[in-house]
Amino acid sequence: MELSDVRAKIDAVDDQMLKLFLERMDLAEEVGAYKNEHHLPILNKERERAVLARVTAAAGDQERYAYHLFSTLFELARSRQAELIDAPTRVGAQVRASLENGNQLFPQTGLVACQGVEGSNSQAACDRLFPRGNIMYVKTFDAVVSAVEAGFCKFGVLPIENSSNGSVRAVYELLQEHSLSIVRSTRLCIRHELLALPGVRLEDVTEIYSHQQAIGQCSRFLDGLKGVKVIPCGNTASAAKLVAEAGNRRAAAISSHACAALYGLECIGDRIQNSDNNYTRFICVAKDPVIYAGANRVSLIITFANRPGALCETLSKLAPVGVNMTKLESCPVSGSDFEFIYLIEMEADLRDPNILAVLEEMERGCAQFHFLGNYAEV
């Protein structure tokens, strides 16, 4: 038989399969309407297991492929049923309120809370996000959140993750504990330098100050120093300011090139970070939920019931609506044994009602579900 003949037969089978698939989806809609009317959950694991057992038993040596085919059919049916559910969810209410408040362009000005002092990386992120903004400096990440919650500042800027040193867990914890929305993000290429008073040499240094994240990003350089005490402080710019004001010729700071000129210091170690591809992402948070024009990224914090397959069942809902997940990270829950939260980011615009329906269905299946925002990264 010629290849063209085989392909013609495949085309005929595909036509039959498409007709049966559409018929199956119509029936899935009827099931979804019944579940909606009787307030039943979309997922019926017992029913799915029974069908999978039946079709794999009948598939012979193709049972593995039959299993995956029908698993995919179940995912598509659940996605369609999720679109039909009208039960209110918290994430649905949050997103709809955000869309009502948004749709305008992201502002170029405003009062912004920023941890640190002049010359910090957070300040550089503020300038990128708000070219004409006014910055209010505070000492801690908690103070940034408090300033926004209390209404002293409309916006706050916080570091969320670094390409070399991972997520800033303290910031994720604050996002979990407080009702703030991520409304924008940006990423900066970070270059660390070792700064000291003029005339100080590297061999003279016995103590180095910097933020804990910067210390982690320069771990290889620091491991190569002998007899040097590394002291964490609130911010890389604060470290440079401390060294300059103390006048201690045994001290140095891991900071930025801009801080050398700003605080009258000299560079005694250039590009000391572990990787030249060293980026830090910063988020802009606001008290009021807003989705501004151009939003294309969604951030979530979720937890699952401690049972096999819970994570897979939740994440499998994303593929049928074409959502690309860009981050999945597990973090242990403080004070609990073997319980985790999951940090998730995805490329999505929640103006698409199908994607919002999937998020609502994810929330129904999660023990905890924190929608952090739908925003653009610049």
XYZ file of C-alpha atoms in Angstrom:
378
model
C 0.000 0.000 0.000
C 1.286 3.470 -0.879
C 1.934 6.036 1.887
C -0.684 8.331 0.352
C -3.262 5.535 0.698
C -2.411 5.062 4.390
C -2.658 8.802 4.990
C -6.042 8.903 3.271
C -7.276 6.237 5.688
C -5.848 8.230 8.628
C -7.682 11.326 7.397
C -10.945 9.359 7.308
C -10.360 8.085 10.861
C -9.510 11.649 11.999
C -12.828 12.878 10.601
C -14.653 10.222 12.605
C -12.621 11.001 15.722
C -13.356 14.720 15.438
C -17.082 14.053 15.112
C -17.000 11.765 18.167
C -14.813 14.224 20.099
C -17.284 17.072 19.538
C -20.127 14.776 20.563
C -18.208 13.817 23.705
C -17.591 17.496 24.566
C -21.306 18.245 24.137
C -22.072 15.445 26.583
C -19.398 16.783 28.961
C -21.209 20.145 28.870
C -24.438 18.402 29.886
C -22.591 16.750 32.772
C -21.116 20.149 33.705
C -24.564 21.756 33.712
C -25.859 18.993 36.008
C -22.893 19.419 38.373
C -23.433 23.173 38.388
C -27.128 22.815 39.167
C -26.531 20.295 41.965
C -23.361 21.964 43.330
C -21.161 18.949 42.624
C -17.371 19.119 42.179
C -16.057 18.941 38.632
C -13.451 16.308 39.390
C -14.817 12.779 39.915
C -11.676 10.740 40.394
C -13.513 7.472 41.005
C -15.363 7.774 37.679
C -12.156 8.650 35.793
C -10.275 5.713 37.318
C -13.018 3.308 36.270
C -12.991 4.590 32.664
C -9.191 4.444 32.472
C -9.194 0.886 33.786
C -11.798 -0.147 31.191
C -10.097 1.433 28.169
C -6.578 0.269 29.078
C -7.839 -3.283 29.563
C -9.398 -3.171 26.088
C -6.392 -1.557 24.383
C -4.031 -4.520 24.459
C -0.398 -3.619 23.856
C -1.454 0.010 23.146
C -2.745 0.454 26.697
C -0.126 3.102 27.591
C -1.230 5.319 24.695
C -4.920 4.750 25.373
C -4.338 5.808 28.989
C -2.759 9.118 27.918
C -5.414 9.762 25.268
C -8.286 9.409 27.714
C -6.436 11.318 30.451
C -6.176 14.213 27.990
C -9.871 13.916 27.135
C -10.715 14.168 30.839
C -8.571 17.312 31.184
C -10.298 18.961 28.222
C -13.755 18.025 29.522
C -12.950 19.402 32.998
C -11.666 22.651 31.454
C -14.902 23.101 29.513
C -17.019 22.287 32.564
C -15.051 24.825 34.628
C -16.166 27.536 32.193
C -19.792 26.690 32.953
C -19.573 26.792 36.751
C -21.156 29.931 38.210
C -20.285 29.320 41.865
C -18.533 32.441 43.216
C -14.852 32.179 44.127
C -12.508 34.585 45.876
C -10.097 34.748 42.943
C -12.979 35.483 40.573
C -14.123 38.376 42.756
C -10.548 39.692 43.050
C -9.927 39.573 39.316
C -13.229 41.204 38.402
C -12.616 44.000 40.924
C -9.083 44.441 39.556
C -10.356 44.671 35.989
C -12.975 47.242 36.994
C -10.257 49.368 38.630
C -7.774 48.880 35.797
C -7.541 49.013 32.007
C -5.753 52.368 32.175
C -2.044 52.789 31.477
C 0.373 52.180 34.339
C 1.194 55.521 36.037
C 4.595 57.162 35.591
C 4.505 58.970 38.934
C 3.394 58.441 42.522
C 4.739 58.114 46.057
C 6.625 54.815 46.314
C 7.868 53.007 49.442
C 11.345 51.543 48.994
C 13.559 49.590 51.403
C 17.065 51.023 51.777
C 18.703 54.341 50.990
C 19.774 56.340 47.936
C 21.873 54.187 45.619
C 20.194 50.875 46.430
C 19.082 48.434 43.737
C 15.510 48.893 44.948
C 15.861 52.616 44.233
C 17.053 51.821 40.694
C 13.999 49.565 40.260
C 11.742 52.393 41.507
C 13.235 54.766 38.951
C 12.616 52.268 36.160
C 9.016 51.616 37.211
C 8.196 55.267 38.019
C 10.355 57.637 35.936
C 8.790 60.656 37.665
C 8.046 59.026 41.027
C 8.805 60.203 44.548
C 10.555 57.690 46.807
C 9.967 57.258 50.532
C 12.825 55.201 52.007
C 12.106 52.760 54.850
C 14.296 50.321 56.751
C 12.655 46.921 56.145
C 10.482 44.957 53.720
C 7.793 44.904 56.425
C 7.867 48.698 56.525
C 7.296 48.845 52.746
C 4.184 46.693 53.152
C 2.972 48.735 56.152
C 3.404 52.021 54.269
C 1.272 50.742 51.385
C -1.368 49.140 53.616
C -1.717 52.294 55.729
C -2.077 54.472 52.632
C 1.090 56.509 53.221
C 2.309 55.381 49.783
C 0.215 54.225 46.848
C 2.919 51.794 45.732
C 5.774 49.770 47.186
C 8.750 48.136 45.458
C 10.255 44.864 46.721
C 12.826 42.352 45.416
C 11.159 39.008 44.713
C 13.875 36.748 43.287
C 17.439 36.603 42.028
C 18.700 34.459 39.164
C 21.687 33.262 41.236
C 20.319 33.153 44.784
C 16.668 32.228 44.282
C 13.444 33.639 45.686
C 13.342 36.220 48.457
C 11.296 34.109 50.845
C 10.688 36.962 53.299
C 8.851 38.891 50.584
C 6.730 35.888 49.587
C 5.788 35.436 53.249
C 4.671 39.064 53.412
C 2.577 38.612 50.257
C 0.950 35.576 51.853
C 0.160 37.416 55.080
C -1.059 40.735 53.633
C -3.701 41.614 51.056
C -1.557 43.433 48.522
C -1.612 43.072 44.740
C 1.344 42.876 42.381
C 0.666 45.477 39.684
C 4.014 45.592 37.836
C 7.477 44.031 37.815
C 10.896 44.671 36.363
C 14.303 43.022 36.386
C 17.726 44.587 36.799
C 21.142 43.240 35.916
C 23.071 43.369 39.196
C 26.818 43.983 39.258
C 28.410 43.786 42.716
C 31.629 45.537 43.692
C 33.653 45.526 46.901
C 33.876 49.129 48.102
C 36.144 50.638 50.763
C 37.571 53.977 51.866
C 40.131 55.541 49.507
C 43.562 53.924 49.824
C 42.331 50.717 51.486
C 43.613 47.492 49.904
C 41.808 44.154 49.783
C 44.349 42.561 52.151
C 43.557 45.267 54.748
C 39.882 44.245 54.992
C 38.730 42.172 57.982
C 34.947 42.748 57.812
C 32.507 43.031 54.928
C 28.949 44.373 55.122
C 26.066 43.780 52.737
C 22.519 42.513 52.354
C 22.026 38.766 52.811
C 20.978 38.296 49.188
C 24.108 40.067 47.897
C 26.254 37.969 50.233
C 24.734 34.830 48.720
C 25.249 36.142 45.185
C 28.980 36.692 45.935
C 29.559 33.476 47.895
C 32.441 32.223 45.728
C 34.407 35.444 46.128
C 33.782 35.516 49.883
C 34.750 31.858 50.309
C 38.162 32.725 48.883
C 38.890 35.313 51.592
C 40.638 34.272 54.805
C 40.033 35.806 58.200
C 37.252 38.108 56.985
C 33.986 38.439 58.905
C 30.879 38.822 56.743
C 28.138 40.888 58.418
C 24.586 41.085 56.986
C 22.834 44.453 57.003
C 19.635 45.895 55.626
C 20.698 46.907 52.130
C 23.691 47.075 49.797
C 23.515 50.875 49.685
C 23.148 51.014 53.471
C 26.310 48.904 53.702
C 28.229 51.408 51.570
C 26.909 54.326 53.608
C 27.859 52.566 56.858
C 31.463 51.985 55.704
C 31.783 55.589 54.497
C 30.392 57.141 57.677
C 32.219 54.853 60.121
C 35.632 55.689 58.682
C 36.789 52.134 59.452
C 39.744 51.294 57.199
C 39.316 47.580 57.961
C 35.757 47.523 56.624
C 34.335 47.126 53.128
C 30.875 46.817 51.573
C 29.444 44.706 48.777
C 27.514 47.321 46.860
C 27.066 48.901 43.425
C 29.287 51.089 41.248
C 26.838 53.971 41.719
C 27.296 53.818 45.502
C 31.071 54.276 45.162
C 30.595 57.781 43.750
C 27.596 58.483 45.967
C 29.429 57.756 49.236
C 33.022 58.589 48.331
C 34.341 55.011 48.248
C 36.706 53.181 45.922
C 36.286 49.820 44.202
C 38.793 47.233 45.431
C 37.038 44.257 43.832
C 35.088 44.412 40.557
C 32.343 42.023 39.348
C 32.554 39.808 42.412
C 29.125 38.179 41.903
C 29.048 34.443 41.165
C 27.614 34.971 37.679
C 27.708 37.804 35.158
C 24.161 36.771 34.270
C 22.944 38.016 37.657
C 19.444 39.481 37.586
C 17.069 40.507 40.354
C 13.326 40.829 39.784
C 11.459 43.550 41.624
C 7.708 43.775 42.045
C 5.513 46.802 42.548
C 2.667 46.228 45.025
C -0.480 48.245 45.690
C -3.273 48.100 48.264
C -6.100 48.210 45.754
C -6.360 45.304 43.281
C -5.734 46.680 39.792
C -4.968 44.993 36.480
C -3.372 47.590 34.231
C -3.335 47.510 30.446
C -0.818 45.050 29.014
C -0.936 42.592 31.934
C 0.437 39.222 30.800
C 1.840 37.519 33.909
C 0.025 35.904 36.855
C 1.528 35.054 40.258
C 0.016 32.626 42.777
C 0.829 31.013 46.117
C -1.061 27.751 46.648
C -1.111 24.695 48.889
C -2.646 21.271 48.297
C -4.136 18.523 50.358
C -1.371 16.050 51.221
C -2.326 13.247 48.820
C -0.807 11.651 45.710
C -1.468 13.456 42.442
C -2.773 16.712 43.951
C -0.134 18.887 42.280
C -0.518 17.139 38.904
C -4.314 17.476 38.956
C -4.080 21.210 39.586
C -1.385 22.060 37.057
C -2.902 19.881 34.317
C -5.742 22.412 34.081
C -3.400 24.983 32.497
C -2.416 23.188 29.277
C -5.882 23.016 27.640
C -6.178 26.835 27.705
C -2.640 27.341 26.387
C -1.098 28.798 29.552
C 2.695 28.596 29.846
C 3.972 28.177 33.420
C 7.238 30.076 33.952
C 7.886 29.298 37.622
C 7.093 26.450 40.009
C 8.899 26.424 43.340
C 8.080 24.547 46.543
C 8.831 26.050 49.950
C 8.449 24.316 53.333
C 5.742 25.713 55.594
C 7.263 27.145 58.772
C 6.431 25.032 61.833
C 5.046 22.109 59.822
C 6.594 18.764 58.935
C 6.710 17.932 55.229
C 4.099 20.518 54.203
C 4.841 22.896 51.362
C 3.532 25.992 49.650
C 4.035 26.391 45.908
C 5.083 29.609 44.206
C 3.670 29.700 40.694
C 4.007 32.172 37.837
C 2.472 31.870 34.406
C 2.041 33.823 31.211
C -1.642 34.730 31.097
C -4.085 37.588 30.660
C -7.120 37.243 32.909
C -9.229 39.291 30.552
C -9.639 35.925 28.831
C -12.676 34.398 30.611
C -11.484 30.858 29.830
C -8.249 31.400 31.763
C -10.107 32.981 34.669
C -12.426 29.948 34.740
C -9.394 27.658 35.052
C -7.991 29.748 37.923
C -11.345 29.525 39.697
C -11.358 25.757 39.260
C -7.780 25.592 40.597
C -8.885 27.517 43.676
C -11.732 25.063 44.319
C -9.223 22.201 44.412
C -6.580 23.877 46.605
C -6.342 23.944 50.383
C -5.103 27.548 50.145
C -5.064 29.806 47.106
C -3.493 33.281 47.072
C -3.921 35.279 43.874
C -1.083 37.824 43.928
C -1.848 39.714 40.727
C -2.019 39.905 36.961
C 0.581 42.391 35.708
C 3.172 43.236 33.075
C 6.945 42.970 33.434
C 9.022 45.820 31.967
